[in-house]
Amino acid sequence: MSNTAKLTLEGKDYELPTLVGTEKEKAIDIRALRKNSGYITFDPAYVNTGACQSAITFIDGEKGILRYRGIPIEELAEHSTFTEVAYLLIYGHLPNKKELGTLKEGLTRHSMIHEDMKNFYNGYPSTAHPMAILSAMVGSLSAYYPNVTNPGITEEEMHDNYVRLISKVRTIAAASYKKSIGQPIVYPRNDLSYCANFLYMMFAVPSETYKIDEELVKTLTLLLIVHADHEQNCSTSTVRLVGSSKANLFASISAGICALWGHLHGGANQQVIEMLEKIQREKIPVKKIVEQAKDKNSGFRLMGFGHRVYKNFDPRANILRAACDRVFKKLGIQDPLLNIAKELEQAALEDNYFVERKLYPNVDFYSGILYRAMEIPTNMFTVMFAIGRLPGWIAHYRELNADPDFKIGRPRQIYTGEVQRSYVPIDKRR
Ligand code: SDX
């Protein structure tokens, strides 16, 4: 039985069709609403609005479910690699041996950036935030691979650009770190895996032999996998909206990087660590922080807590909390910030304010503690989020461009400004 929504407006009845997804999510299809009734819907921040149909990621916020192409995040976190997850998200299935081998070979072949791009780094102050550099460098890739702006570009040429981007984003990010500490940029090696190569480019120094720590490679793999996609979040929706104007891949991803930078979104992981460091430095009682977060006038929020969709728990936070204990034990390290984070989580989850509003730790609450264990600097945390989210952004860009009903995104508004009035010559103005 096909359900329809019945609407009565100004005495006239309208029937609106409905949509049901493969996971039983339901929507009222309002595509004909304005044409038939003259009304639009009003939903600031799109809290209740579906912008598209997508087959990439499924989230059930009430049950704490996250699946990439149907596979639970817990299984991917335990068994998969980031390269494999990137292929899964973009192409919809786990790669077979040949597909995975070809992707790995492409990631190795495309890991260098054009030598001329190295000059860009000389123009930035050493204090430049690496997200500013990342968004600029990714947008600039279209100058070196102009076929990406060609409307007739083939799927195979686009695949090469996906691989270039996923590979080079590591090189770009590591180079921004090296420049910020005055060390020479380290070129990628062809004998290292995706994550090992990134750690090598970040931490190798010419005078020493860099030893790959497999535990850190596994930790980075886990972090990138849990960040790889998250349906229509702010930055992914940005990539889709920019891509809907037929902006090229690199320009659309650069816009997504900028959206991710906001501290309410991907910038939260840096804010979480800065918050925990402040608590430690100033010996602020955890209860006081919780009280401050509840006080609307404080202008302070408990960073790393709360989520637009997860109203129970963020499965990624659970995975990363467990990883903190495992990795610290394996590396034989301690970090007082982990204890503060756990104490803060405990205090918040016992407080009615958080329980009533269903505010739980999100992916950003523990991720920074693992990045710290890997000696990645705090201002690089959101860059790490971007490296992880890149395959998801690419998958959505590809899905958007393959949509038979492709249209440029252009929301409506309710105008609340002045009604018509006339121009007043300056000598007649008050
Ligand atoms: C990410 O969308 C995604 O999927 C994002 C992401 C991804 O993978 O792409 O999961 C990654 O961005 C995770 C979120 C990282 N951001 C933070 O940790 C920043 C702190 N969190 C909040 O600012 C907030 O929880 C958001 C932005 C995450 C969600 O905001 P919403 O859904 O718009 O909720 P809201 O701001 O309307 O808050 C609802 C209530 C409000 O109180 P009341 O007005 O109802 O009294 O909860 C309160 C808020 O004041 N609240 C918080 C809070 N988060 C919400 N109060 C204190 N501390 C917080 N962290």
GROMACS .gro file of C-alpha atoms and ligand atoms in nm:
model
  490
    1MET     CA    1   0.000   0.000   0.000
    2SER     CA    2   0.157   0.328  -0.103
    3ASN     CA    3   0.134   0.580   0.180
    4THR     CA    4   0.061   0.940   0.095
    5ALA     CA    5   0.070   1.250   0.315
    6LYS     CA    6  -0.250   1.453   0.320
    7LEU     CA    7  -0.216   1.827   0.364
    8THR     CA    8  -0.488   2.090   0.385
    9LEU     CA    9  -0.382   2.445   0.300
   10GLU     CA   10  -0.626   2.737   0.281
   11GLY     CA   11  -0.917   2.494   0.256
   12LYS     CA   12  -0.760   2.293  -0.028
   13ASP     CA   13  -0.647   1.930   0.018
   14TYR     CA   14  -0.320   1.804  -0.123
   15GLU     CA   15  -0.182   1.450  -0.135
   16LEU     CA   16   0.194   1.417  -0.125
   17PRO     CA   17   0.374   1.095  -0.218
   18THR     CA   18   0.613   0.935   0.034
   19LEU     CA   19   0.946   0.758  -0.001
   20VAL     CA   20   1.078   0.465   0.204
   21GLY     CA   21   1.448   0.371   0.202
   22THR     CA   22   1.601   0.023   0.226
   23GLU     CA   23   1.640   0.073   0.602
   24LYS     CA   24   1.273   0.184   0.632
   25GLU     CA   25   1.356   0.557   0.664
   26LYS     CA   26   1.049   0.748   0.554
   27ALA     CA   27   1.014   1.085   0.378
   28ILE     CA   28   0.739   1.302   0.241
   29ASP     CA   29   0.822   1.388  -0.119
   30ILE     CA   30   0.759   1.763  -0.145
   31ARG     CA   31   0.908   1.815  -0.493
   32ALA     CA   32   0.569   1.924  -0.634
   33LEU     CA   33   0.454   2.115  -0.324
   34ARG     CA   34   0.542   2.470  -0.436
   35LYS     CA   35   0.413   2.419  -0.791
   36ASN     CA   36   0.080   2.283  -0.665
   37SER     CA   37   0.025   2.491  -0.350
   38GLY     CA   38   0.256   2.793  -0.364
   39TYR     CA   39   0.399   2.686  -0.029
   40ILE     CA   40   0.758   2.588   0.044
   41THR     CA   41   0.871   2.407   0.361
   42PHE     CA   42   1.083   2.580   0.623
   43ASP     CA   43   1.362   2.384   0.795
   44PRO     CA   44   1.668   2.593   0.893
   45ALA     CA   45   1.990   2.382   0.911
   46TYR     CA   46   1.793   2.108   0.731
   47VAL     CA   47   1.732   1.929   1.063
   48ASN     CA   48   1.434   1.739   0.916
   49THR     CA   49   1.515   1.760   0.545
   50GLY     CA   50   1.650   1.487   0.320
   51ALA     CA   51   1.865   1.648   0.049
   52CYS     CA   52   1.916   1.333  -0.157
   53GLN     CA   53   1.885   0.958  -0.175
   54SER     CA   54   2.219   0.788  -0.110
   55ALA     CA   55   2.345   0.429  -0.102
   56ILE     CA   56   2.679   0.502   0.062
   57THR     CA   57   2.637   0.521   0.441
   58PHE     CA   58   2.356   0.435   0.678
   59ILE     CA   59   2.329   0.580   1.030
   60ASP     CA   60   2.065   0.493   1.288
   61GLY     CA   61   2.112   0.761   1.554
   62GLU     CA   62   1.876   0.596   1.802
   63LYS     CA   63   2.053   0.259   1.786
   64GLY     CA   64   2.408   0.385   1.736
   65ILE     CA   65   2.439   0.208   1.401
   66LEU     CA   66   2.692   0.316   1.135
   67ARG     CA   67   2.744   0.109   0.818
   68TYR     CA   68   2.950   0.182   0.508
   69ARG     CA   69   2.776   0.024   0.208
   70GLY     CA   70   2.592  -0.204   0.454
   71ILE     CA   71   2.900  -0.322   0.647
   72PRO     CA   72   2.900  -0.230   1.021
   73ILE     CA   73   3.176   0.011   1.124
   74GLU     CA   74   3.278  -0.230   1.403
   75GLU     CA   75   3.362  -0.503   1.148
   76LEU     CA   76   3.551  -0.265   0.920
   77ALA     CA   77   3.742  -0.123   1.218
   78GLU     CA   78   3.846  -0.472   1.320
   79HIS     CA   79   3.922  -0.637   0.986
   80SER     CA   80   3.974  -0.379   0.710
   81THR     CA   81   4.235  -0.131   0.588
   82PHE     CA   82   4.182   0.232   0.494
   83THR     CA   83   4.263   0.164   0.129
   84GLU     CA   84   4.002  -0.114   0.122
   85VAL     CA   85   3.741   0.108   0.294
   86ALA     CA   86   3.812   0.389   0.047
   87TYR     CA   87   3.741   0.151  -0.243
   88LEU     CA   88   3.425   0.019  -0.069
   89LEU     CA   89   3.283   0.368  -0.015
   90ILE     CA   90   3.359   0.494  -0.366
   91TYR     CA   91   3.268   0.185  -0.570
   92GLY     CA   92   3.012   0.017  -0.344
   93HIS     CA   93   3.178  -0.321  -0.285
   94LEU     CA   94   3.488  -0.458  -0.110
   95PRO     CA   95   3.764  -0.481  -0.373
   96ASN     CA   96   3.884  -0.820  -0.490
   97LYS     CA   97   4.257  -0.887  -0.490
   98LYS     CA   98   4.306  -0.740  -0.840
   99GLU     CA   99   4.102  -0.424  -0.766
  100LEU     CA  100   4.283  -0.370  -0.436
  101GLY     CA  101   4.623  -0.429  -0.596
  102THR     CA  102   4.548  -0.178  -0.873
  103LEU     CA  103   4.433   0.082  -0.618
  104LYS     CA  104   4.741   0.032  -0.402
  105GLU     CA  105   4.966   0.064  -0.707
  106GLY     CA  106   4.788   0.387  -0.806
  107LEU     CA  107   4.820   0.531  -0.455
  108THR     CA  108   5.192   0.460  -0.466
  109ARG     CA  109   5.236   0.604  -0.815
  110HIS     CA  110   5.045   0.924  -0.739
  111SER     CA  111   5.194   1.002  -0.396
  112MET     CA  112   5.424   1.286  -0.508
  113ILE     CA  113   5.300   1.644  -0.558
  114HIS     CA  114   5.428   1.849  -0.853
  115GLU     CA  115   5.764   2.004  -0.759
  116ASP     CA  116   5.623   2.351  -0.834
  117MET     CA  117   5.362   2.301  -0.559
  118LYS     CA  118   5.643   2.290  -0.305
  119ASN     CA  119   5.697   2.661  -0.372
  120PHE     CA  120   5.350   2.734  -0.231
  121TYR     CA  121   5.472   2.636   0.116
  122ASN     CA  122   5.740   2.906   0.109
  123GLY     CA  123   5.464   3.168   0.092
  124TYR     CA  124   5.291   3.061   0.413
  125PRO     CA  125   5.401   3.183   0.757
  126SER     CA  126   5.517   2.889   0.977
  127THR     CA  127   5.216   2.966   1.197
  128ALA     CA  128   4.967   2.906   0.911
  129HIS     CA  129   4.691   2.665   1.020
  130PRO     CA  130   4.740   2.342   0.820
  131MET     CA  131   4.370   2.342   0.723
  132ALA     CA  132   4.424   2.673   0.540
  133ILE     CA  133   4.713   2.513   0.351
  134LEU     CA  134   4.525   2.189   0.284
  135SER     CA  135   4.218   2.358   0.136
  136ALA     CA  136   4.435   2.584  -0.083
  137MET     CA  137   4.661   2.304  -0.204
  138VAL     CA  138   4.370   2.069  -0.283
  139GLY     CA  139   4.190   2.343  -0.476
  140SER     CA  140   4.516   2.413  -0.664
  141LEU     CA  141   4.545   2.053  -0.786
  142SER     CA  142   4.307   2.146  -1.071
  143ALA     CA  143   4.587   2.368  -1.206
  144TYR     CA  144   4.809   2.060  -1.240
  145TYR     CA  145   4.541   1.813  -1.350
  146PRO     CA  146   4.319   2.034  -1.567
  147ASN     CA  147   4.130   1.739  -1.718
  148VAL     CA  148   3.925   1.748  -1.398
  149THR     CA  149   3.753   2.063  -1.530
  150ASN     CA  150   3.668   1.895  -1.862
  151PRO     CA  151   3.290   1.835  -1.882
  152GLY     CA  152   3.356   1.531  -2.099
  153ILE     CA  153   3.600   1.369  -1.856
  154THR     CA  154   3.575   0.988  -1.858
  155GLU     CA  155   3.504   0.768  -1.554
  156GLU     CA  156   3.854   0.625  -1.586
  157GLU     CA  157   4.011   0.973  -1.585
  158MET     CA  158   3.797   1.058  -1.280
  159HIS     CA  159   3.916   0.740  -1.109
  160ASP     CA  160   4.276   0.854  -1.160
  161ASN     CA  161   4.186   1.188  -1.001
  162TYR     CA  162   4.022   1.013  -0.702
  163VAL     CA  163   4.342   0.812  -0.653
  164ARG     CA  164   4.564   1.121  -0.699
  165LEU     CA  165   4.365   1.307  -0.435
  166ILE     CA  166   4.357   1.026  -0.178
  167SER     CA  167   4.729   0.973  -0.223
  168LYS     CA  168   4.850   1.332  -0.241
  169VAL     CA  169   4.646   1.458   0.054
  170ARG     CA  170   4.896   1.276   0.279
  171THR     CA  171   5.195   1.438   0.110
  172ILE     CA  172   5.034   1.783   0.124
  173ALA     CA  173   4.946   1.743   0.494
  174ALA     CA  174   5.285   1.607   0.599
  175ALA     CA  175   5.464   1.881   0.404
  176SER     CA  176   5.265   2.150   0.588
  177TYR     CA  177   5.377   1.996   0.919
  178LYS     CA  178   5.742   1.977   0.811
  179LYS     CA  179   5.738   2.339   0.694
  180SER     CA  180   5.578   2.450   1.023
  181ILE     CA  181   5.869   2.302   1.222
  182GLY     CA  182   6.137   2.418   0.978
  183GLN     CA  183   6.232   2.070   0.863
  184PRO     CA  184   6.279   1.966   0.500
  185ILE     CA  185   5.980   1.812   0.324
  186VAL     CA  186   6.011   1.430   0.319
  187TYR     CA  187   5.925   1.258  -0.009
  188PRO     CA  188   5.698   0.951  -0.001
  189ARG     CA  189   5.846   0.603  -0.033
  190ASN     CA  190   5.712   0.345  -0.277
  191ASP     CA  191   5.767   0.052  -0.043
  192LEU     CA  192   5.534   0.170   0.234
  193SER     CA  193   5.159   0.119   0.287
  194TYR     CA  194   4.920   0.414   0.283
  195CYS     CA  195   4.932   0.489   0.657
  196ALA     CA  196   5.299   0.393   0.707
  197ASN     CA  197   5.396   0.632   0.426
  198PHE     CA  198   5.208   0.918   0.591
  199LEU     CA  199   5.381   0.859   0.926
  200TYR     CA  200   5.714   0.837   0.743
  201MET     CA  201   5.656   1.172   0.566
  202MET     CA  202   5.552   1.328   0.896
  203PHE     CA  203   5.827   1.207   1.125
  204ALA     CA  204   6.132   1.089   0.922
  205VAL     CA  205   6.437   1.315   0.943
  206PRO     CA  206   6.730   1.299   0.696
  207SER     CA  207   6.989   1.222   0.964
  208GLU     CA  208   6.815   0.916   1.109
  209THR     CA  209   6.665   0.587   0.988
  210TYR     CA  210   6.292   0.613   1.056
  211LYS     CA  211   6.149   0.293   1.208
  212ILE     CA  212   5.789   0.219   1.116
  213ASP     CA  213   5.592   0.134   1.432
  214GLU     CA  214   5.325  -0.117   1.329
  215GLU     CA  215   5.112  -0.029   1.634
  216LEU     CA  216   5.096   0.333   1.522
  217VAL     CA  217   5.017   0.224   1.165
  218LYS     CA  218   4.727   0.013   1.299
  219THR     CA  219   4.607   0.305   1.515
  220LEU     CA  220   4.615   0.548   1.222
  221THR     CA  221   4.432   0.293   1.006
  222LEU     CA  222   4.159   0.266   1.267
  223LEU     CA  223   4.126   0.644   1.301
  224LEU     CA  224   4.100   0.697   0.925
  225ILE     CA  225   3.845   0.415   0.886
  226VAL     CA  226   3.608   0.551   1.153
  227HIS     CA  227   3.625   0.898   0.994
  228ALA     CA  228   3.582   0.782   0.634
  229ASP     CA  229   3.216   0.875   0.583
  230HIS     CA  230   2.909   0.989   0.774
  231GLU     CA  231   2.622   1.048   0.527
  232GLN     CA  232   2.502   1.408   0.485
  233ASN     CA  233   2.712   1.584   0.753
  234CYS     CA  234   2.796   1.951   0.707
  235SER     CA  235   3.116   1.905   0.503
  236THR     CA  236   2.975   1.625   0.285
  237SER     CA  237   2.665   1.832   0.214
  238THR     CA  238   2.902   2.116   0.122
  239VAL     CA  239   3.086   1.893  -0.125
  240ARG     CA  240   2.752   1.793  -0.278
  241LEU     CA  241   2.620   2.148  -0.301
  242VAL     CA  242   2.940   2.284  -0.455
  243GLY     CA  243   2.964   1.980  -0.683
  244SER     CA  244   2.605   2.036  -0.794
  245SER     CA  245   2.715   2.353  -0.976
  246LYS     CA  246   2.946   2.122  -1.179
  247ALA     CA  247   3.247   2.261  -0.992
  248ASN     CA  248   3.539   2.023  -1.040
  249LEU     CA  249   3.634   1.750  -0.792
  250PHE     CA  250   3.927   1.936  -0.635
  251ALA     CA  251   3.727   2.259  -0.592
  252SER     CA  252   3.436   2.069  -0.433
  253ILE     CA  253   3.663   1.879  -0.194
  254SER     CA  254   3.846   2.202  -0.104
  255ALA     CA  255   3.507   2.349  -0.005
  256GLY     CA  256   3.439   2.041   0.208
  257ILE     CA  257   3.773   2.088   0.385
  258CYS     CA  258   3.675   2.445   0.472
  259ALA     CA  259   3.338   2.333   0.609
  260LEU     CA  260   3.505   2.062   0.818
  261TRP     CA  261   3.734   2.323   0.976
  262GLY     CA  262   3.449   2.476   1.178
  263HIS     CA  263   3.475   2.396   1.551
  264LEU     CA  264   3.121   2.264   1.561
  265HIS     CA  265   3.222   2.002   1.304
  266GLY     CA  266   3.566   1.857   1.238
  267GLY     CA  267   3.743   2.134   1.426
  268ALA     CA  268   3.600   1.990   1.747
  269ASN     CA  269   3.880   1.734   1.787
  270GLN     CA  270   4.137   2.013   1.825
  271GLN     CA  271   3.903   2.195   2.066
  272VAL     CA  272   3.859   1.879   2.277
  273ILE     CA  273   4.232   1.845   2.341
  274GLU     CA  274   4.268   2.218   2.410
  275MET     CA  275   3.979   2.185   2.657
  276LEU     CA  276   4.137   1.881   2.829
  277GLU     CA  277   4.480   2.053   2.840
  278LYS     CA  278   4.320   2.359   3.002
  279ILE     CA  279   4.145   2.140   3.262
  280GLN     CA  280   4.478   1.971   3.338
  281ARG     CA  281   4.685   2.291   3.337
  282GLU     CA  282   4.447   2.489   3.553
  283LYS     CA  283   4.342   2.189   3.765
  284ILE     CA  284   3.975   2.271   3.697
  285PRO     CA  285   3.742   2.028   3.874
  286VAL     CA  286   3.552   1.819   3.618
  287LYS     CA  287   3.222   1.901   3.793
  288LYS     CA  288   3.291   2.271   3.729
  289ILE     CA  289   3.342   2.209   3.357
  290VAL     CA  290   3.016   2.017   3.341
  291GLU     CA  291   2.833   2.300   3.519
  292GLN     CA  292   2.990   2.554   3.279
  293ALA     CA  293   2.877   2.348   2.978
  294LYS     CA  294   2.521   2.352   3.113
  295ASP     CA  295   2.522   2.730   3.157
  296LYS     CA  296   2.391   2.884   2.835
  297ASN     CA  297   2.550   3.219   2.926
  298SER     CA  298   2.897   3.069   2.960
  299GLY     CA  299   2.939   3.047   2.581
  300PHE     CA  300   3.114   2.716   2.656
  301ARG     CA  301   3.013   2.376   2.520
  302LEU     CA  302   3.156   2.040   2.618
  303MET     CA  303   3.350   1.984   2.296
  304GLY     CA  304   3.333   1.631   2.162
  305PHE     CA  305   2.988   1.587   2.313
  306GLY     CA  306   2.653   1.582   2.137
  307HIS     CA  307   2.552   1.499   1.783
  308ARG     CA  308   2.280   1.596   1.539
  309VAL     CA  309   2.202   1.233   1.459
  310TYR     CA  310   2.335   1.007   1.739
  311LYS     CA  311   2.092   1.028   2.029
  312ASN     CA  312   2.222   0.724   2.208
  313PHE     CA  313   2.592   0.670   2.147
  314ASP     CA  314   2.834   0.735   1.861
  315PRO     CA  315   2.973   0.388   1.779
  316ARG     CA  316   3.295   0.553   1.665
  317ALA     CA  317   3.351   0.702   2.011
  318ASN     CA  318   3.313   0.356   2.164
  319ILE     CA  319   3.564   0.210   1.917
  320LEU     CA  320   3.817   0.488   1.983
  321ARG     CA  321   3.775   0.477   2.363
  322ALA     CA  322   3.860   0.105   2.357
  323ALA     CA  323   4.150   0.175   2.121
  324CYS     CA  324   4.296   0.431   2.365
  325ASP     CA  325   4.326   0.168   2.638
  326ARG     CA  326   4.466  -0.093   2.397
  327VAL     CA  327   4.718   0.136   2.226
  328PHE     CA  328   4.843   0.294   2.550
  329LYS     CA  329   4.898  -0.050   2.699
  330LYS     CA  330   5.082  -0.172   2.387
  331LEU     CA  331   5.296   0.142   2.365
  332GLY     CA  332   5.351   0.142   2.740
  333ILE     CA  333   5.245   0.508   2.764
  334GLN     CA  334   5.015   0.706   2.989
  335ASP     CA  335   4.831   1.030   2.909
  336PRO     CA  336   4.662   1.217   3.195
  337LEU     CA  337   4.424   1.366   2.938
  338LEU     CA  338   4.272   1.020   2.883
  339ASN     CA  339   4.185   0.994   3.252
  340ILE     CA  340   4.040   1.348   3.248
  341ALA     CA  341   3.836   1.259   2.936
  342LYS     CA  342   3.693   0.947   3.101
  343GLU     CA  343   3.616   1.138   3.421
  344LEU     CA  344   3.444   1.410   3.217
  345GLU     CA  345   3.241   1.154   3.023
  346GLN     CA  346   3.136   0.984   3.346
  347ALA     CA  347   3.036   1.313   3.512
  348ALA     CA  348   2.839   1.430   3.207
  349LEU     CA  349   2.656   1.101   3.158
  350GLU     CA  350   2.545   1.111   3.521
  351ASP     CA  351   2.410   1.463   3.479
  352ASN     CA  352   2.047   1.512   3.381
  353TYR     CA  353   2.125   1.804   3.148
  354PHE     CA  354   2.323   1.572   2.920
  355VAL     CA  355   2.098   1.271   2.968
  356GLU     CA  356   1.780   1.469   2.891
  357ARG     CA  357   1.936   1.616   2.577
  358LYS     CA  358   2.086   1.279   2.478
  359LEU     CA  359   2.436   1.427   2.461
  360TYR     CA  360   2.701   1.154   2.440
  361PRO     CA  361   3.066   1.157   2.338
  362ASN     CA  362   3.104   1.180   1.960
  363VAL     CA  363   3.390   1.073   1.734
  364ASP     CA  364   3.592   1.382   1.828
  365PHE     CA  365   3.599   1.315   2.202
  366TYR     CA  366   3.867   1.045   2.198
  367SER     CA  367   4.026   1.082   1.855
  368GLY     CA  368   4.260   1.361   1.967
  369ILE     CA  369   4.399   1.147   2.249
  370LEU     CA  370   4.507   0.884   1.996
  371TYR     CA  371   4.655   1.146   1.761
  372ARG     CA  372   4.854   1.278   2.061
  373ALA     CA  373   4.981   0.927   2.132
  374MET     CA  374   5.110   0.931   1.774
  375GLU     CA  375   5.277   1.267   1.841
  376ILE     CA  376   5.066   1.437   1.575
  377PRO     CA  377   5.042   1.808   1.673
  378THR     CA  378   4.703   1.936   1.789
  379ASN     CA  379   4.659   2.181   1.504
  380MET     CA  380   4.687   1.886   1.260
  381PHE     CA  381   4.394   1.695   1.414
  382THR     CA  382   4.131   1.836   1.178
  383VAL     CA  383   4.366   1.767   0.886
  384MET     CA  384   4.367   1.404   1.002
  385PHE     CA  385   3.988   1.412   1.003
  386ALA     CA  386   3.997   1.544   0.644
  387ILE     CA  387   4.237   1.269   0.530
  388GLY     CA  388   3.997   1.013   0.679
  389ARG     CA  389   3.681   1.175   0.535
  390LEU     CA  390   3.822   1.216   0.185
  391PRO     CA  391   3.699   0.881   0.043
  392GLY     CA  392   3.351   0.961   0.174
  393TRP     CA  393   3.351   1.304   0.013
  394ILE     CA  394   3.470   1.148  -0.315
  395ALA     CA  395   3.201   0.877  -0.295
  396HIS     CA  396   2.929   1.139  -0.251
  397TYR     CA  397   3.072   1.358  -0.531
  398ARG     CA  398   3.069   1.052  -0.761
  399GLU     CA  399   2.716   0.949  -0.653
  400LEU     CA  400   2.590   1.304  -0.710
  401ASN     CA  401   2.734   1.320  -1.062
  402ALA     CA  402   2.590   0.978  -1.147
  403ASP     CA  403   2.240   1.083  -1.033
  404PRO     CA  404   1.999   1.064  -1.331
  405ASP     CA  405   1.799   1.345  -1.165
  406PHE     CA  406   2.112   1.562  -1.120
  407LYS     CA  407   2.018   1.926  -1.046
  408ILE     CA  408   2.207   2.225  -0.914
  409GLY     CA  409   2.130   2.274  -0.543
  410ARG     CA  410   1.939   2.596  -0.475
  411PRO     CA  411   1.732   2.616  -0.151
  412ARG     CA  412   1.447   2.864  -0.115
  413GLN     CA  413   1.392   3.116   0.168
  414ILE     CA  414   1.122   3.309   0.350
  415TYR     CA  415   1.193   3.680   0.290
  416THR     CA  416   1.157   3.895   0.602
  417GLY     CA  417   1.306   4.220   0.480
  418GLU     CA  418   1.151   4.556   0.378
  419VAL     CA  419   0.853   4.551   0.143
  420GLN     CA  420   0.887   4.768  -0.172
  421ARG     CA  421   1.002   5.126  -0.108
  422SER     CA  422   1.156   5.400  -0.328
  423TYR     CA  423   1.508   5.531  -0.363
  424VAL     CA  424   1.574   5.846  -0.156
  425PRO     CA  425   1.836   6.098  -0.279
  426ILE     CA  426   2.110   6.151  -0.023
  427ASP     CA  427   2.015   6.513   0.056
  428LYS     CA  428   1.664   6.394   0.153
  429ARG     CA  429   1.785   6.122   0.391
  430ARG     CA  430   1.776   6.167   0.769
  431SDX     C1  431   3.116   1.600   1.398
  431SDX     O1  432   2.701   1.551   1.134
  431SDX     C2  433   2.793   1.469   1.152
  431SDX     O2  434   2.782   1.351   1.122
  431SDX     C3  435   2.922   1.525   1.206
  431SDX     C4  436   3.033   1.426   1.237
  431SDX     C5  437   3.084   1.359   1.113
  431SDX     O3  438   3.135   1.247   1.124
  431SDX     O4  439   3.082   1.423   1.004
  431SDX     O5  440   2.984   1.327   1.326
  431SDX     C6  441   3.153   1.494   1.301
  431SDX     O6  442   3.105   1.714   1.360
  431SDX     C7  443   3.084   1.562   1.539
  431SDX     C8  444   3.038   1.684   1.626
  431SDX     C9  445   3.163   1.761   1.672
  431SDX     N1  446   3.120   1.887   1.737
  431SDX    C10  447   3.130   1.902   1.870
  431SDX     O7  448   3.166   1.813   1.948
  431SDX    C11  449   3.095   2.042   1.919
  431SDX    C12  450   3.010   2.030   2.045
  431SDX     N2  451   2.879   1.975   2.007
  431SDX    C13  452   2.773   2.067   1.978
  431SDX     O8  453   2.803   2.195   1.940
  431SDX    C14  454   2.648   2.003   1.919
  431SDX     O9  455   2.618   1.892   1.995
  431SDX    C15  456   2.648   1.964   1.774
  431SDX    C16  457   2.689   2.077   1.688
  431SDX    C17  458   2.738   1.848   1.751
  431SDX    C18  459   2.506   1.923   1.736
  431SDX    O10  460   2.429   2.034   1.747
  431SDX     P1  461   2.269   2.031   1.722
  431SDX    O11  462   2.223   1.899   1.675
  431SDX    O12  463   2.235   2.150   1.640
  431SDX    O13  464   2.213   2.042   1.866
  431SDX     P2  465   2.184   2.180   1.937
  431SDX    O14  466   2.299   2.274   1.920
  431SDX    O15  467   2.047   2.225   1.893
  431SDX    O16  468   2.181   2.134   2.090
  431SDX    C19  469   2.062   2.076   2.147
  431SDX    C20  470   2.070   2.109   2.294
  431SDX    C21  471   2.090   2.260   2.319
  431SDX    O17  472   2.038   2.286   2.448
  431SDX     P3  473   1.884   2.348   2.458
  431SDX    O18  474   1.883   2.472   2.372
  431SDX    O19  475   1.794   2.237   2.405
  431SDX    O20  476   1.867   2.374   2.606
  431SDX    O21  477   2.187   2.047   2.352
  431SDX    C22  478   2.277   2.147   2.397
  431SDX    C23  479   2.239   2.275   2.328
  431SDX    O22  480   2.274   2.388   2.408
  431SDX     N3  481   2.411   2.101   2.358
  431SDX    C24  482   2.518   2.109   2.434
  431SDX    C25  483   2.620   2.048   2.361
  431SDX     N4  484   2.572   2.006   2.244
  431SDX    C26  485   2.442   2.039   2.243
  431SDX     N5  486   2.537   2.161   2.558
  431SDX    C27  487   2.663   2.152   2.607
  431SDX     N6  488   2.768   2.093   2.542
  431SDX    C28  489   2.749   2.041   2.420
  431SDX     N7  490   2.850   1.983   2.356
   0.00000   0.00000   0.00000
